[in-house]
């Protein structure tokens, strides 16, 4: 029997340990969130079933063991076995991380998964993160998000100046270019910020989740499309020593469960948006589509951010160039094969 001992969480004065049959996993997303969180719960059930109970993954809510911003380091050092996580939350440690979660004006589900599995994305991420002793499996994928919730209409780029907004990953850098005080933070912290008034506006997700968390309680202007996050990746990550200590059958069970999760989250995300959107409208939410001036401003600002990030970080450039090249080739195929 294999034993995975967690390092003492000295800062918390607590010690966690995992038995031979259990991996302790903390989530960056609350389990109450459809798709974002409950798909992590689904992973634990699938793995237990596939291994006939020989391997269990213990799901812990955000902050249960360490803070959301501490998860990457905790898993890297072995203080926590595993995480339900989006790589973009590690952007402060790894500048290229956001490319492996969501890219402004980025690929759709077809292109993103094709690049991850067969276009070099997974291998590039594994190489970038090797020194952190973390193994990654793509384990869920999400449909386009809304662009955000605002207290007032936004009709021109100048309307963004000084706005304090939660926006994830690379989108935050774009909004910063346009004068917003933008920051990336976990979903749970976002709701706290809105309640306390430390942020004025926020994007969280798509209608299914935005309605579930009550975003319309804070703002009434709901903007589309989510140019910053056309697709989002969620991953199962594990301390590399813990991963290597699993049996071949246990690792295969996690990989198989994750691949099934990718398919199911893609389908569920597409199927369940219209009803909550209509309910939000009925509750008085005004749904907007960005005008051409705003979309051009977002696009131009993103071009600047991508160029600056590529110049500043070789890994960002490597990942960005790889994704761009793959998308160009994919477009040749998709233009030929798919109905317009």
PDB file of C-alpha atoms in Angstrom, residues 116-335:
ATOM      1  CA  UNK A 116      -4.183  20.939 -25.763  1.00  0.00           C
ATOM      2  CA  UNK A 117      -4.370  17.272 -26.661  1.00  0.00           C
ATOM      3  CA  UNK A 118      -2.783  17.142 -30.120  1.00  0.00           C
ATOM      4  CA  UNK A 119      -1.225  20.527 -30.917  1.00  0.00           C
ATOM      5  CA  UNK A 120       1.466  20.698 -28.264  1.00  0.00           C
ATOM      6  CA  UNK A 121      -0.401  22.653 -25.575  1.00  0.00           C
ATOM      7  CA  UNK A 122      -0.281  19.960 -22.898  1.00  0.00           C
ATOM      8  CA  UNK A 123       3.395  19.229 -23.554  1.00  0.00           C
ATOM      9  CA  UNK A 124       4.397  22.902 -23.439  1.00  0.00           C
ATOM     10  CA  UNK A 125       2.553  23.371 -20.148  1.00  0.00           C
ATOM     11  CA  UNK A 126       4.185  20.252 -18.701  1.00  0.00           C
ATOM     12  CA  UNK A 127       7.609  21.572 -19.689  1.00  0.00           C
ATOM     13  CA  UNK A 128       6.948  25.040 -18.245  1.00  0.00           C
ATOM     14  CA  UNK A 129       5.697  23.598 -14.946  1.00  0.00           C
ATOM     15  CA  UNK A 130       8.190  20.740 -14.539  1.00  0.00           C
ATOM     16  CA  UNK A 131      10.295  22.708 -12.051  1.00  0.00           C
ATOM     17  CA  UNK A 132       7.247  23.180  -9.830  1.00  0.00           C
ATOM     18  CA  UNK A 133       6.774  19.424  -9.378  1.00  0.00           C
ATOM     19  CA  UNK A 134       3.125  19.525 -10.466  1.00  0.00           C
ATOM     20  CA  UNK A 135       1.307  17.200 -12.865  1.00  0.00           C
ATOM     21  CA  UNK A 136      -1.696  18.537 -14.826  1.00  0.00           C
ATOM     22  CA  UNK A 137      -4.680  16.867 -16.486  1.00  0.00           C
ATOM     23  CA  UNK A 138      -7.262  18.848 -18.452  1.00  0.00           C
ATOM     24  CA  UNK A 139     -10.472  17.943 -16.633  1.00  0.00           C
ATOM     25  CA  UNK A 140     -13.291  20.303 -17.708  1.00  0.00           C
ATOM     26  CA  UNK A 141     -13.923  22.882 -20.392  1.00  0.00           C
ATOM     27  CA  UNK A 142     -16.376  25.760 -20.402  1.00  0.00           C
ATOM     28  CA  UNK A 143     -18.428  27.633 -22.973  1.00  0.00           C
ATOM     29  CA  UNK A 144     -18.060  31.409 -23.557  1.00  0.00           C
ATOM     30  CA  UNK A 145     -18.517  33.653 -20.574  1.00  0.00           C
ATOM     31  CA  UNK A 146     -20.368  36.916 -20.392  1.00  0.00           C
ATOM     32  CA  UNK A 147     -18.178  40.003 -20.549  1.00  0.00           C
ATOM     33  CA  UNK A 148     -19.313  41.317 -17.186  1.00  0.00           C
ATOM     34  CA  UNK A 149     -21.799  43.063 -14.942  1.00  0.00           C
ATOM     35  CA  UNK A 150     -21.812  46.858 -14.681  1.00  0.00           C
ATOM     36  CA  UNK A 151     -23.827  49.328 -12.631  1.00  0.00           C
ATOM     37  CA  UNK A 152     -24.178  51.650 -15.619  1.00  0.00           C
ATOM     38  CA  UNK A 153     -24.035  51.376 -19.386  1.00  0.00           C
ATOM     39  CA  UNK A 154     -20.607  51.317 -21.010  1.00  0.00           C
ATOM     40  CA  UNK A 155     -20.761  52.877 -24.466  1.00  0.00           C
ATOM     41  CA  UNK A 156     -17.219  54.099 -25.109  1.00  0.00           C
ATOM     42  CA  UNK A 157     -13.744  53.194 -23.840  1.00  0.00           C
ATOM     43  CA  UNK A 158     -13.608  56.307 -21.677  1.00  0.00           C
ATOM     44  CA  UNK A 159     -16.458  54.899 -19.577  1.00  0.00           C
ATOM     45  CA  UNK A 160     -14.057  52.284 -18.211  1.00  0.00           C
ATOM     46  CA  UNK A 161     -11.558  54.703 -16.706  1.00  0.00           C
ATOM     47  CA  UNK A 162     -11.251  54.307 -12.952  1.00  0.00           C
ATOM     48  CA  UNK A 163     -13.689  51.402 -12.794  1.00  0.00           C
ATOM     49  CA  UNK A 164     -12.680  48.828 -10.164  1.00  0.00           C
ATOM     50  CA  UNK A 165     -13.432  45.478 -11.769  1.00  0.00           C
ATOM     51  CA  UNK A 166     -12.793  41.816 -11.121  1.00  0.00           C
ATOM     52  CA  UNK A 167     -11.815  40.152 -14.373  1.00  0.00           C
ATOM     53  CA  UNK A 168      -9.849  36.956 -14.767  1.00  0.00           C
ATOM     54  CA  UNK A 169      -6.395  36.433 -16.201  1.00  0.00           C
ATOM     55  CA  UNK A 170      -5.217  38.206 -19.309  1.00  0.00           C
ATOM     56  CA  UNK A 171      -8.507  40.068 -19.590  1.00  0.00           C
ATOM     57  CA  UNK A 172      -7.479  42.047 -16.514  1.00  0.00           C
ATOM     58  CA  UNK A 173      -4.385  43.334 -18.349  1.00  0.00           C
ATOM     59  CA  UNK A 174      -6.559  44.399 -21.286  1.00  0.00           C
ATOM     60  CA  UNK A 175      -8.957  46.291 -19.040  1.00  0.00           C
ATOM     61  CA  UNK A 176      -5.998  47.925 -17.337  1.00  0.00           C
ATOM     62  CA  UNK A 177      -4.841  49.222 -20.720  1.00  0.00           C
ATOM     63  CA  UNK A 178      -8.225  50.903 -21.065  1.00  0.00           C
ATOM     64  CA  UNK A 179      -8.019  52.648 -17.715  1.00  0.00           C
ATOM     65  CA  UNK A 180      -9.903  50.251 -15.437  1.00  0.00           C
ATOM     66  CA  UNK A 181      -8.494  49.197 -12.080  1.00  0.00           C
ATOM     67  CA  UNK A 182      -8.708  45.525 -12.964  1.00  0.00           C
ATOM     68  CA  UNK A 183      -7.728  42.563 -10.855  1.00  0.00           C
ATOM     69  CA  UNK A 184      -7.955  38.801 -11.049  1.00  0.00           C
ATOM     70  CA  UNK A 185      -9.287  36.935  -8.022  1.00  0.00           C
ATOM     71  CA  UNK A 186     -11.024  33.651  -7.163  1.00  0.00           C
ATOM     72  CA  UNK A 187     -14.820  33.539  -7.484  1.00  0.00           C
ATOM     73  CA  UNK A 188     -15.439  33.378  -3.733  1.00  0.00           C
ATOM     74  CA  UNK A 189     -13.331  36.503  -3.183  1.00  0.00           C
ATOM     75  CA  UNK A 190     -15.191  38.237  -5.996  1.00  0.00           C
ATOM     76  CA  UNK A 191     -18.538  37.909  -4.239  1.00  0.00           C
ATOM     77  CA  UNK A 192     -17.012  39.249  -1.037  1.00  0.00           C
ATOM     78  CA  UNK A 193     -15.554  42.214  -2.927  1.00  0.00           C
ATOM     79  CA  UNK A 194     -18.915  43.064  -4.447  1.00  0.00           C
ATOM     80  CA  UNK A 195     -20.674  42.852  -1.099  1.00  0.00           C
ATOM     81  CA  UNK A 196     -18.073  45.055   0.592  1.00  0.00           C
ATOM     82  CA  UNK A 197     -17.869  47.501  -2.305  1.00  0.00           C
ATOM     83  CA  UNK A 198     -14.129  47.055  -2.854  1.00  0.00           C
ATOM     84  CA  UNK A 199     -14.889  46.405  -6.538  1.00  0.00           C
ATOM     85  CA  UNK A 200     -17.498  48.128  -8.717  1.00  0.00           C
ATOM     86  CA  UNK A 201     -18.007  45.593 -11.488  1.00  0.00           C
ATOM     87  CA  UNK A 202     -17.169  41.989 -12.204  1.00  0.00           C
ATOM     88  CA  UNK A 203     -17.228  39.166 -14.655  1.00  0.00           C
ATOM     89  CA  UNK A 204     -17.708  35.738 -13.154  1.00  0.00           C
ATOM     90  CA  UNK A 205     -18.990  33.335 -15.764  1.00  0.00           C
ATOM     91  CA  UNK A 206     -21.920  32.563 -18.049  1.00  0.00           C
ATOM     92  CA  UNK A 207     -25.666  32.965 -17.307  1.00  0.00           C
ATOM     93  CA  UNK A 208     -26.044  29.595 -15.556  1.00  0.00           C
ATOM     94  CA  UNK A 209     -23.485  30.519 -12.912  1.00  0.00           C
ATOM     95  CA  UNK A 210     -24.090  34.279 -12.840  1.00  0.00           C
ATOM     96  CA  UNK A 211     -27.717  33.679 -11.934  1.00  0.00           C
ATOM     97  CA  UNK A 212     -26.804  31.004  -9.384  1.00  0.00           C
ATOM     98  CA  UNK A 213     -24.544  33.403  -7.454  1.00  0.00           C
ATOM     99  CA  UNK A 214     -26.955  36.337  -7.739  1.00  0.00           C
ATOM    100  CA  UNK A 215     -24.863  38.708  -9.819  1.00  0.00           C
ATOM    101  CA  UNK A 216     -28.003  40.682 -10.697  1.00  0.00           C
ATOM    102  CA  UNK A 217     -28.175  41.767  -7.043  1.00  0.00           C
ATOM    103  CA  UNK A 218     -25.140  43.969  -7.642  1.00  0.00           C
ATOM    104  CA  UNK A 219     -25.631  45.312 -11.179  1.00  0.00           C
ATOM    105  CA  UNK A 220     -28.243  45.361 -13.928  1.00  0.00           C
ATOM    106  CA  UNK A 221     -26.196  45.815 -17.114  1.00  0.00           C
ATOM    107  CA  UNK A 222     -24.991  42.478 -18.490  1.00  0.00           C
ATOM    108  CA  UNK A 223     -22.587  42.542 -21.437  1.00  0.00           C
ATOM    109  CA  UNK A 224     -21.752  40.056 -24.174  1.00  0.00           C
ATOM    110  CA  UNK A 225     -19.736  38.612 -25.834  1.00  0.00           C
ATOM    111  CA  UNK A 226     -17.101  37.539 -23.355  1.00  0.00           C
ATOM    112  CA  UNK A 227     -14.185  38.535 -25.562  1.00  0.00           C
ATOM    113  CA  UNK A 228     -11.798  37.810 -22.666  1.00  0.00           C
ATOM    114  CA  UNK A 229     -12.871  34.188 -22.139  1.00  0.00           C
ATOM    115  CA  UNK A 230     -14.413  32.454 -25.127  1.00  0.00           C
ATOM    116  CA  UNK A 231     -13.353  29.122 -23.648  1.00  0.00           C
ATOM    117  CA  UNK A 232     -11.998  28.238 -20.211  1.00  0.00           C
ATOM    118  CA  UNK A 233      -9.986  25.230 -19.090  1.00  0.00           C
ATOM    119  CA  UNK A 234     -10.233  23.603 -15.665  1.00  0.00           C
ATOM    120  CA  UNK A 235      -7.596  21.132 -14.583  1.00  0.00           C
ATOM    121  CA  UNK A 236      -6.884  18.467 -12.031  1.00  0.00           C
ATOM    122  CA  UNK A 237      -3.388  19.120 -10.709  1.00  0.00           C
ATOM    123  CA  UNK A 238      -1.372  16.930  -8.374  1.00  0.00           C
ATOM    124  CA  UNK A 239       1.975  17.019  -6.677  1.00  0.00           C
ATOM    125  CA  UNK A 240       4.252  15.134  -9.071  1.00  0.00           C
ATOM    126  CA  UNK A 241       5.567  12.781  -6.372  1.00  0.00           C
ATOM    127  CA  UNK A 242       1.994  11.937  -5.383  1.00  0.00           C
ATOM    128  CA  UNK A 243       1.065  11.349  -9.033  1.00  0.00           C
ATOM    129  CA  UNK A 244       4.108   9.152  -9.621  1.00  0.00           C
ATOM    130  CA  UNK A 245       3.235   7.152  -6.510  1.00  0.00           C
ATOM    131  CA  UNK A 246      -0.145   6.129  -7.902  1.00  0.00           C
ATOM    132  CA  UNK A 247      -0.487   2.832  -9.710  1.00  0.00           C
ATOM    133  CA  UNK A 248      -0.855   2.749 -13.491  1.00  0.00           C
ATOM    134  CA  UNK A 249      -4.496   1.813 -13.044  1.00  0.00           C
ATOM    135  CA  UNK A 250      -5.159   4.720 -10.658  1.00  0.00           C
ATOM    136  CA  UNK A 251      -3.526   7.239 -12.973  1.00  0.00           C
ATOM    137  CA  UNK A 252      -5.514   5.841 -15.906  1.00  0.00           C
ATOM    138  CA  UNK A 253      -8.730   6.170 -13.896  1.00  0.00           C
ATOM    139  CA  UNK A 254      -8.075   9.861 -13.246  1.00  0.00           C
ATOM    140  CA  UNK A 255      -7.180  10.489 -16.891  1.00  0.00           C
ATOM    141  CA  UNK A 256     -10.250   8.638 -18.144  1.00  0.00           C
ATOM    142  CA  UNK A 257     -12.536  10.453 -15.703  1.00  0.00           C
ATOM    143  CA  UNK A 258     -11.059  13.804 -16.718  1.00  0.00           C
ATOM    144  CA  UNK A 259     -11.546  13.112 -20.421  1.00  0.00           C
ATOM    145  CA  UNK A 260     -15.181  12.192 -19.761  1.00  0.00           C
ATOM    146  CA  UNK A 261     -15.576  15.367 -17.716  1.00  0.00           C
ATOM    147  CA  UNK A 262     -14.301  17.462 -20.632  1.00  0.00           C
ATOM    148  CA  UNK A 263     -16.966  16.027 -22.924  1.00  0.00           C
ATOM    149  CA  UNK A 264     -19.788  16.375 -20.409  1.00  0.00           C
ATOM    150  CA  UNK A 265     -18.972  19.912 -19.287  1.00  0.00           C
ATOM    151  CA  UNK A 266     -18.794  21.062 -22.901  1.00  0.00           C
ATOM    152  CA  UNK A 267     -22.235  19.604 -23.591  1.00  0.00           C
ATOM    153  CA  UNK A 268     -23.841  20.793 -20.364  1.00  0.00           C
ATOM    154  CA  UNK A 269     -22.460  24.286 -20.784  1.00  0.00           C
ATOM    155  CA  UNK A 270     -24.068  24.651 -24.197  1.00  0.00           C
ATOM    156  CA  UNK A 271     -27.383  23.155 -23.083  1.00  0.00           C
ATOM    157  CA  UNK A 272     -28.115  25.159 -19.949  1.00  0.00           C
ATOM    158  CA  UNK A 273     -27.642  28.877 -20.691  1.00  0.00           C
ATOM    159  CA  UNK A 274     -30.921  30.050 -22.210  1.00  0.00           C
ATOM    160  CA  UNK A 275     -33.264  29.435 -19.253  1.00  0.00           C
ATOM    161  CA  UNK A 276     -31.211  31.372 -16.666  1.00  0.00           C
ATOM    162  CA  UNK A 277     -30.628  34.150 -19.206  1.00  0.00           C
ATOM    163  CA  UNK A 278     -34.361  34.544 -19.722  1.00  0.00           C
ATOM    164  CA  UNK A 279     -34.913  34.502 -15.956  1.00  0.00           C
ATOM    165  CA  UNK A 280     -32.321  37.248 -15.511  1.00  0.00           C
ATOM    166  CA  UNK A 281     -34.067  39.352 -18.129  1.00  0.00           C
ATOM    167  CA  UNK A 282     -37.399  38.800 -16.370  1.00  0.00           C
ATOM    168  CA  UNK A 283     -35.771  40.052 -13.149  1.00  0.00           C
ATOM    169  CA  UNK A 284     -34.900  43.359 -14.821  1.00  0.00           C
ATOM    170  CA  UNK A 285     -31.411  42.703 -16.134  1.00  0.00           C
ATOM    171  CA  UNK A 286     -30.558  44.603 -19.309  1.00  0.00           C
ATOM    172  CA  UNK A 287     -28.578  42.424 -21.698  1.00  0.00           C
ATOM    173  CA  UNK A 288     -26.220  44.288 -24.036  1.00  0.00           C
ATOM    174  CA  UNK A 289     -23.846  43.420 -26.843  1.00  0.00           C
ATOM    175  CA  UNK A 290     -20.685  45.471 -27.084  1.00  0.00           C
ATOM    176  CA  UNK A 291     -20.754  48.022 -29.873  1.00  0.00           C
ATOM    177  CA  UNK A 292     -18.064  47.943 -32.599  1.00  0.00           C
ATOM    178  CA  UNK A 293     -16.070  50.765 -30.982  1.00  0.00           C
ATOM    179  CA  UNK A 294     -15.758  48.847 -27.732  1.00  0.00           C
ATOM    180  CA  UNK A 295     -14.867  45.573 -29.428  1.00  0.00           C
ATOM    181  CA  UNK A 296     -12.152  47.336 -31.431  1.00  0.00           C
ATOM    182  CA  UNK A 297     -10.788  48.901 -28.242  1.00  0.00           C
ATOM    183  CA  UNK A 298     -10.650  45.539 -26.481  1.00  0.00           C
ATOM    184  CA  UNK A 299      -8.988  43.895 -29.492  1.00  0.00           C
ATOM    185  CA  UNK A 300      -6.369  46.617 -29.938  1.00  0.00           C
ATOM    186  CA  UNK A 301      -5.535  46.591 -26.228  1.00  0.00           C
ATOM    187  CA  UNK A 302      -5.178  42.801 -26.303  1.00  0.00           C
ATOM    188  CA  UNK A 303      -2.729  43.014 -29.217  1.00  0.00           C
ATOM    189  CA  UNK A 304      -0.606  45.354 -27.098  1.00  0.00           C
ATOM    190  CA  UNK A 305      -0.775  43.077 -24.056  1.00  0.00           C
ATOM    191  CA  UNK A 306       0.127  39.968 -26.071  1.00  0.00           C
ATOM    192  CA  UNK A 307       3.123  41.718 -27.632  1.00  0.00           C
ATOM    193  CA  UNK A 308       4.355  43.018 -24.275  1.00  0.00           C
ATOM    194  CA  UNK A 309       3.929  39.682 -22.514  1.00  0.00           C
ATOM    195  CA  UNK A 310       5.706  37.858 -25.336  1.00  0.00           C
ATOM    196  CA  UNK A 311       8.631  40.275 -25.175  1.00  0.00           C
ATOM    197  CA  UNK A 312       8.872  39.939 -21.393  1.00  0.00           C
ATOM    198  CA  UNK A 313       8.628  36.167 -20.998  1.00  0.00           C
ATOM    199  CA  UNK A 314      10.043  33.475 -23.334  1.00  0.00           C
ATOM    200  CA  UNK A 315       7.564  30.859 -22.106  1.00  0.00           C
ATOM    201  CA  UNK A 316       4.642  33.167 -22.815  1.00  0.00           C
ATOM    202  CA  UNK A 317       5.972  33.742 -26.324  1.00  0.00           C
ATOM    203  CA  UNK A 318       6.492  30.024 -26.889  1.00  0.00           C
ATOM    204  CA  UNK A 319       2.966  29.143 -25.779  1.00  0.00           C
ATOM    205  CA  UNK A 320       1.341  32.077 -27.573  1.00  0.00           C
ATOM    206  CA  UNK A 321       3.186  31.377 -30.829  1.00  0.00           C
ATOM    207  CA  UNK A 322       2.231  27.703 -30.611  1.00  0.00           C
ATOM    208  CA  UNK A 323      -1.440  28.482 -30.052  1.00  0.00           C
ATOM    209  CA  UNK A 324      -1.501  31.069 -32.835  1.00  0.00           C
ATOM    210  CA  UNK A 325       0.109  28.739 -35.344  1.00  0.00           C
ATOM    211  CA  UNK A 326      -2.293  25.957 -34.440  1.00  0.00           C
ATOM    212  CA  UNK A 327      -5.288  28.254 -34.763  1.00  0.00           C
ATOM    213  CA  UNK A 328      -4.199  29.400 -38.214  1.00  0.00           C
ATOM    214  CA  UNK A 329      -3.923  25.812 -39.388  1.00  0.00           C
ATOM    215  CA  UNK A 330      -7.199  24.910 -37.699  1.00  0.00           C
ATOM    216  CA  UNK A 331      -8.938  27.812 -39.437  1.00  0.00           C
ATOM    217  CA  UNK A 332      -7.883  26.446 -42.817  1.00  0.00           C
ATOM    218  CA  UNK A 333      -9.582  23.184 -41.905  1.00  0.00           C
ATOM    219  CA  UNK A 334     -12.654  24.680 -40.205  1.00  0.00           C
ATOM    220  CA  UNK A 335     -13.322  27.138 -43.051  1.00  0.00           C
TER     221      UNK A 335
END
